[in-house]
Short mmCIF file of N, CA and C in Angstrom, two decimals:
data_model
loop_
_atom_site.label_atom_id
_atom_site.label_comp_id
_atom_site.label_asym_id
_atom_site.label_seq_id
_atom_site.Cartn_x
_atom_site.Cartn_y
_atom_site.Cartn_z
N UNK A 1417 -83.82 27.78 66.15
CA UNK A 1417 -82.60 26.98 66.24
C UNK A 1417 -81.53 27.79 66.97
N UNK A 1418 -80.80 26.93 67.99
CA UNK A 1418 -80.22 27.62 68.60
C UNK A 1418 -78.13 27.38 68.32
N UNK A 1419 -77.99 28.47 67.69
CA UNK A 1419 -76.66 28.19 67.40
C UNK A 1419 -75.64 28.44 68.17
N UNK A 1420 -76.00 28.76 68.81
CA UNK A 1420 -74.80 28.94 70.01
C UNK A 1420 -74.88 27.69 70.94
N UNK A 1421 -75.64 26.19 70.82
CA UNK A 1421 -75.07 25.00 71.45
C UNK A 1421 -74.05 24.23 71.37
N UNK A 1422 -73.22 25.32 70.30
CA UNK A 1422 -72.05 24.12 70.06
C UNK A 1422 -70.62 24.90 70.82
N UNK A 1423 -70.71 26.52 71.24
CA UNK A 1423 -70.02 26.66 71.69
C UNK A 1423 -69.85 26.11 73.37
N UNK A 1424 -71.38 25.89 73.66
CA UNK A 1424 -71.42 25.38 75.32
C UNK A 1424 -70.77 23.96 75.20
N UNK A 1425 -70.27 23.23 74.45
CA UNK A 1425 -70.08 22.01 74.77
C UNK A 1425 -68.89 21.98 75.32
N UNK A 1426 -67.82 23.23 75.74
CA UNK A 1426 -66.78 23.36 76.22
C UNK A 1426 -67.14 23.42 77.87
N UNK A 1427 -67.84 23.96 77.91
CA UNK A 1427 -68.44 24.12 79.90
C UNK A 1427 -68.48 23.12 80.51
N UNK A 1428 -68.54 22.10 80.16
CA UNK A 1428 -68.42 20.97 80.94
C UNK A 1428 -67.15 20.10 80.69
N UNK A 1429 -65.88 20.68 80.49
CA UNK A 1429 -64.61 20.49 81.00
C UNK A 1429 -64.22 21.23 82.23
N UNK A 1430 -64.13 20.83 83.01
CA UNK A 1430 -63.52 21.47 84.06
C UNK A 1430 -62.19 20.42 84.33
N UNK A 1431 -61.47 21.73 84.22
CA UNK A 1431 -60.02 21.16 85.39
C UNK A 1431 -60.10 20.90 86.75
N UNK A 1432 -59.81 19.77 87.19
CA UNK A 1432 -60.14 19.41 88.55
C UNK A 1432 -58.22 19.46 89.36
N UNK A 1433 -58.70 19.92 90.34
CA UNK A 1433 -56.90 20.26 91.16
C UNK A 1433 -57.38 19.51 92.49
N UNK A 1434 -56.31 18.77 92.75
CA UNK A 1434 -56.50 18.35 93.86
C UNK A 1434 -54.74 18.65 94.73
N UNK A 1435 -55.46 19.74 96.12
CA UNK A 1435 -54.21 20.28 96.76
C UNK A 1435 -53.53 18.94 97.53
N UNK A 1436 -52.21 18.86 97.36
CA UNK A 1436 -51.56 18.13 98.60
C UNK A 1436 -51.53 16.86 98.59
N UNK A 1437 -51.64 16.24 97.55
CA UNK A 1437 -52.16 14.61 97.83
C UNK A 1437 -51.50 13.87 98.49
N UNK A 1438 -51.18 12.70 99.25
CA UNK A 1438 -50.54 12.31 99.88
C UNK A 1438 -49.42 11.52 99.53
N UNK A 1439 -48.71 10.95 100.02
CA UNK A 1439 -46.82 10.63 99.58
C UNK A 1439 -47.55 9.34 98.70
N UNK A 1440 -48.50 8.73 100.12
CA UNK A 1440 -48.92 7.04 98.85
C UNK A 1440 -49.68 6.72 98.02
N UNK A 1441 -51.01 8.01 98.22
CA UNK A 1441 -50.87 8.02 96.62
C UNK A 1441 -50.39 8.48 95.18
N UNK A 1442 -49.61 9.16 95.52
CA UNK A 1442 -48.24 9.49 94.88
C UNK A 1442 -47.50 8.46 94.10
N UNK A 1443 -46.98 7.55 95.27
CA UNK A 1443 -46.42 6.20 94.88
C UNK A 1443 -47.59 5.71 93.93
N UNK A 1444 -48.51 5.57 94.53
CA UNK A 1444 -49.30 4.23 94.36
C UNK A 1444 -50.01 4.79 92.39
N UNK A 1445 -49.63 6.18 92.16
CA UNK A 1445 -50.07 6.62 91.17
C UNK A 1445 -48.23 6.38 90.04
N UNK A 1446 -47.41 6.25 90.37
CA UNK A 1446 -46.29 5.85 90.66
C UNK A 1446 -45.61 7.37 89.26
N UNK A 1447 -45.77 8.53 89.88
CA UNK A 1447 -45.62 9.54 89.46
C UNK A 1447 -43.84 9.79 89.03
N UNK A 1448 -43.16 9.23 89.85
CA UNK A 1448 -41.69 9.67 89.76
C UNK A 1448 -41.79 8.74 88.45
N UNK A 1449 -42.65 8.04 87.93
CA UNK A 1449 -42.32 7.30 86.80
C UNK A 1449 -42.65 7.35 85.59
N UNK A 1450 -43.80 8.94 85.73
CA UNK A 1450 -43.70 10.00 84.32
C UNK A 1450 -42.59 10.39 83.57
N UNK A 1451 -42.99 11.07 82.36
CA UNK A 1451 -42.23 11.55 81.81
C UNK A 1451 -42.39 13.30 82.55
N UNK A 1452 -41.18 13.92 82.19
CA UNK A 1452 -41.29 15.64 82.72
C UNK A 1452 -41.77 16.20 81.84
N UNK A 1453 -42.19 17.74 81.93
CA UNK A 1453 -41.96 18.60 81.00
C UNK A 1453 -42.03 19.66 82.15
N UNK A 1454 -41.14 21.16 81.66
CA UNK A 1454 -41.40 22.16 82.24
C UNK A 1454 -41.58 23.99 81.37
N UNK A 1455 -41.43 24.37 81.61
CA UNK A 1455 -41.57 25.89 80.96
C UNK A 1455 -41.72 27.10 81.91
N UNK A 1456 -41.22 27.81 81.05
CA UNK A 1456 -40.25 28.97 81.69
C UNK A 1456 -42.05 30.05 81.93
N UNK A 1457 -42.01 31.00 82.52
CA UNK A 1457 -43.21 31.74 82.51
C UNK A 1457 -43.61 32.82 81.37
N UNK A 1458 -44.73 32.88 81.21
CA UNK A 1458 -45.25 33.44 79.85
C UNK A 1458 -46.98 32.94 79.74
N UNK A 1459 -47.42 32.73 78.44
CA UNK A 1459 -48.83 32.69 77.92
C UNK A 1459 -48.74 31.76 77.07
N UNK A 1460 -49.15 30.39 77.44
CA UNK A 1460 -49.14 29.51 76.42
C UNK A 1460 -51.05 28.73 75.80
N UNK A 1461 -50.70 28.34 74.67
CA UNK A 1461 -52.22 28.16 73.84
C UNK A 1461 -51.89 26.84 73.95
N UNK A 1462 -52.71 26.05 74.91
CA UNK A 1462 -52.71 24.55 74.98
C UNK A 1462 -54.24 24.20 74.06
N UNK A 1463 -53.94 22.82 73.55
CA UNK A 1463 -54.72 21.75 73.65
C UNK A 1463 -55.11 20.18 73.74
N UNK A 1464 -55.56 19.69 74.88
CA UNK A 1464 -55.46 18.82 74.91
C UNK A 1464 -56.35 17.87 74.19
N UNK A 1465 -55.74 17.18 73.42
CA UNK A 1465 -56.03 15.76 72.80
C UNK A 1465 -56.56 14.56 73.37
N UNK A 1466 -55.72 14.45 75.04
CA UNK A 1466 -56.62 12.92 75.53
C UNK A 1466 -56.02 13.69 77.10
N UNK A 1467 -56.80 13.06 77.77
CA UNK A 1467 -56.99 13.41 79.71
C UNK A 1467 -55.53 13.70 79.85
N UNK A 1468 -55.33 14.26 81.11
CA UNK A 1468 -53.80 14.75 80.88
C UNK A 1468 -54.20 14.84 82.57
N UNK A 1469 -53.15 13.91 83.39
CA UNK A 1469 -52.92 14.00 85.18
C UNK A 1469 -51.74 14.29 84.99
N UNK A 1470 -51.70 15.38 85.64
CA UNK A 1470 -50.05 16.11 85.87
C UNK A 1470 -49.81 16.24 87.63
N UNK A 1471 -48.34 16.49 87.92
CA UNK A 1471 -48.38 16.29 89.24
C UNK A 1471 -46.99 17.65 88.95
N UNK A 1472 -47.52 19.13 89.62
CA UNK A 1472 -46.95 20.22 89.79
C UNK A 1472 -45.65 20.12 90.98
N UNK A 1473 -44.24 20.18 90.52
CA UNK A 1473 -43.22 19.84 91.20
C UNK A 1473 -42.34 21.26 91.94
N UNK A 1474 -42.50 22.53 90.61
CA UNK A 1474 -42.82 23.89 91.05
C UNK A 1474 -43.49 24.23 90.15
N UNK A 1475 -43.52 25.74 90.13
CA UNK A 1475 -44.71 26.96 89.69
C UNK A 1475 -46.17 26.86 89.98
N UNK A 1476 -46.48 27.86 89.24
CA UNK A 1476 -47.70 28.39 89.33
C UNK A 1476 -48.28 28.73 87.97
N UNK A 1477 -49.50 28.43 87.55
CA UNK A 1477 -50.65 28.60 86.66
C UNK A 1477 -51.56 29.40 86.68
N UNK A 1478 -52.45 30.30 86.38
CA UNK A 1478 -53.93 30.05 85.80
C UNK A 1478 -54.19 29.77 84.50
N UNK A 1479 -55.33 28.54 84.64
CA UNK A 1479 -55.60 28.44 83.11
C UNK A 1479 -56.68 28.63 82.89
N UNK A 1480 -56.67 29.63 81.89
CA UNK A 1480 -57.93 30.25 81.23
C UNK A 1480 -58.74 29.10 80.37
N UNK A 1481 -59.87 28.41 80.71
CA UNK A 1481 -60.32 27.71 79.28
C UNK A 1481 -60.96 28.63 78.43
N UNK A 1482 -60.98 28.00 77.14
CA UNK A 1482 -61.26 28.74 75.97
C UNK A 1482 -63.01 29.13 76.38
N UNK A 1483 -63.19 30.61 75.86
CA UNK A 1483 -64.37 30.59 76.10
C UNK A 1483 -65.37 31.22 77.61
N UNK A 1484 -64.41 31.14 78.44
CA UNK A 1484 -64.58 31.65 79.65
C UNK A 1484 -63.79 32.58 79.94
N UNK A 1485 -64.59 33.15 81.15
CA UNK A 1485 -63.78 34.10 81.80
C UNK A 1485 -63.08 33.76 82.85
N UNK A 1486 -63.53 33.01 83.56
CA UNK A 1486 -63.04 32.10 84.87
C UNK A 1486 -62.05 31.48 84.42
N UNK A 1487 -60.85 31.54 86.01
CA UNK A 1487 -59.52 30.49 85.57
C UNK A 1487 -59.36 29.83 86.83
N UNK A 1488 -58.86 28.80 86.28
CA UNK A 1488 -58.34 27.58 87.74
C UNK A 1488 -56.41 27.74 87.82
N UNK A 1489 -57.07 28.36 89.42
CA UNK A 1489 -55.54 28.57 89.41
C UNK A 1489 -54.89 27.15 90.21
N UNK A 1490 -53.51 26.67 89.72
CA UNK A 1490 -53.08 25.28 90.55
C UNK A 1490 -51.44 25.97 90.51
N UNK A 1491 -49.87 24.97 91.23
CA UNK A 1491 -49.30 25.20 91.41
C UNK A 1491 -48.47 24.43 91.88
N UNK A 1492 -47.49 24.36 92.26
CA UNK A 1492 -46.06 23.19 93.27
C UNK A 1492 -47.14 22.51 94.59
N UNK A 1493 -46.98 20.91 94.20
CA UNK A 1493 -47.61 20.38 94.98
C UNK A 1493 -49.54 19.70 94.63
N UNK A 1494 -49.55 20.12 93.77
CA UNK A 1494 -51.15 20.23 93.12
C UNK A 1494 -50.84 18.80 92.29
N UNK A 1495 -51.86 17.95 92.00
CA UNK A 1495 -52.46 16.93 91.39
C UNK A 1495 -53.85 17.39 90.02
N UNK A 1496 -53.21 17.63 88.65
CA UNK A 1496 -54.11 18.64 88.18
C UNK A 1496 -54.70 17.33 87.27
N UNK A 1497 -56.57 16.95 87.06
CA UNK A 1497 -56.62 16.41 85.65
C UNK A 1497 -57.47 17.29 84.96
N UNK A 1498 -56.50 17.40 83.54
CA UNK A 1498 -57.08 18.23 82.22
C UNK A 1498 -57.92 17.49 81.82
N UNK A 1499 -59.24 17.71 81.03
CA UNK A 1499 -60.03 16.86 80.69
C UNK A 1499 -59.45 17.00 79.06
N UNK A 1500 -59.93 15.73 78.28
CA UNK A 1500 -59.91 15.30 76.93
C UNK A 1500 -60.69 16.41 76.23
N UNK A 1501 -60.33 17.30 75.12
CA UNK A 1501 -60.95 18.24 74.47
C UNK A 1501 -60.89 19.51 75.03
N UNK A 1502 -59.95 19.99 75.62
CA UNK A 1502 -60.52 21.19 76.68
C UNK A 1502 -58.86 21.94 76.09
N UNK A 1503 -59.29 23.44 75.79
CA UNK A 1503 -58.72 23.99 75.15
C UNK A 1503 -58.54 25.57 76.09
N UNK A 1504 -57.44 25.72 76.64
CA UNK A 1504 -57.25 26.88 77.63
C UNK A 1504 -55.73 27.72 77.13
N UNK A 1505 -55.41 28.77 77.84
CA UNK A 1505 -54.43 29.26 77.97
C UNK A 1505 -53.81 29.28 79.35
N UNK A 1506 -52.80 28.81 79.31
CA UNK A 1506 -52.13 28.77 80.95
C UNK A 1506 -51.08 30.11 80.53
N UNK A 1507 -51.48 31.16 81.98
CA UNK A 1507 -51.02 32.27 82.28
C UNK A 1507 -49.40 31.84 83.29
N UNK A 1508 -48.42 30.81 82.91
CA UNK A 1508 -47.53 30.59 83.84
C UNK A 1508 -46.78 31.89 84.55
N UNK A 1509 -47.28 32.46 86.08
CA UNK A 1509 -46.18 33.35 86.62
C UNK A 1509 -44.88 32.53 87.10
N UNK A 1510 -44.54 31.41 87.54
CA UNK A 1510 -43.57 30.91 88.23
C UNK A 1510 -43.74 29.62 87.09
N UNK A 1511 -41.75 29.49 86.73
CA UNK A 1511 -41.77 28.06 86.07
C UNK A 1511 -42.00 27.05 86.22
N UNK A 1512 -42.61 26.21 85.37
CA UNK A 1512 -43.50 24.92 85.84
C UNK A 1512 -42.32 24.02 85.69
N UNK A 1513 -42.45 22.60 86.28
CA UNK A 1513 -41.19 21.64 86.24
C UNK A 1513 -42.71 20.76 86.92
N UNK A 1514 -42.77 19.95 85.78
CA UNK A 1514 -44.00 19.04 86.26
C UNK A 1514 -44.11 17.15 85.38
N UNK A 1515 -44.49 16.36 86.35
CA UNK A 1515 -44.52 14.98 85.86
C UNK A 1515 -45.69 14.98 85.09
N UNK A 1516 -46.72 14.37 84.36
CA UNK A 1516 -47.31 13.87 83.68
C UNK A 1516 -47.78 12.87 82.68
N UNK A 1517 -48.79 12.09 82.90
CA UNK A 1517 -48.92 11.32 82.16
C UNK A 1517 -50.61 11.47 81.49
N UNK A 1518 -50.77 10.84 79.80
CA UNK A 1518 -51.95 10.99 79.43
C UNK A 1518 -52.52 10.00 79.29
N UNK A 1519 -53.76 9.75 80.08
CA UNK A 1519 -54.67 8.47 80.22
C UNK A 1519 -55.17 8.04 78.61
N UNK A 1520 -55.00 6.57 78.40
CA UNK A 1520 -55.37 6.35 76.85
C UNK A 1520 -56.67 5.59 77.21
N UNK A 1521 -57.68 6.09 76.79
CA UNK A 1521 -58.77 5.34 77.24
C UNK A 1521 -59.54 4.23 75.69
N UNK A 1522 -59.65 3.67 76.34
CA UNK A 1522 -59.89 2.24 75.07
C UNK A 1522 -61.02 2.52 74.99
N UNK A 1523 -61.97 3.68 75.54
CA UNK A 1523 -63.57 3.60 75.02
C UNK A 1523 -64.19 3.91 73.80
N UNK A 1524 -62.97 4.09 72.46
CA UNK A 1524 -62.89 4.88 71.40
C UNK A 1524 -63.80 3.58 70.37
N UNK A 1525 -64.69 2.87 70.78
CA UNK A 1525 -65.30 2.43 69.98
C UNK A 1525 -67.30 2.32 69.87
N UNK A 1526 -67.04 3.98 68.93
CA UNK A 1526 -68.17 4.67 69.21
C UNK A 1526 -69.69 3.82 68.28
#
């Protein structure tokens, strides 16, 4: 029996960054119509609860997910989605000032 399958079930979150996206889909994602949040630089212990599309307005990141060694670095201008369950530390060098919104997905009927 192999007990270490329950720590792999984190590896298949990946943060996906997408550089530069364009002005319309921007609009068309209708981002200026998030809510903000920002933070000053430091080491913060996130976790996310449900999908999380953020749209980086300034700073800079790496976020460590839990469990790995590898980090995804994103920043001012970046289109980031956190996946649902995915548990990292973001290394902020430059303060973040970022839109976001968290996708509620109705598939919760298991």
């Amino acid at each position: 029996m192999a007990a270490e399958n329950n720590s792999s079930s984190s590896h298949n979150l990946r943060i996906l960054v997408e550089r530069n996206p364009s002005e319309s889909q921007l609009s068309e994602l209708n981002i200026k119509g998030w809510p903000k949040w920002g933070c000053s630089p430091g080491k913060y212990q996130l976790k996310f609860d449900a999908e999380e599309i953020c749209y980086l307005v300034k700073g800079k990141v790496k976020a460590y997910p839990k469990g790995s060694s590898e980090f995804v670095e994103f920043g001012a201008g970046d289109l980031v989605t956190i996946p649902k369950g995915l548990s990292c530390t973001w290394d902020v060098s430059v303060a973040v000032d970022k839109y976001y919104k968290f996708e509620s997905t109705s598939s919760s009927s298991s």
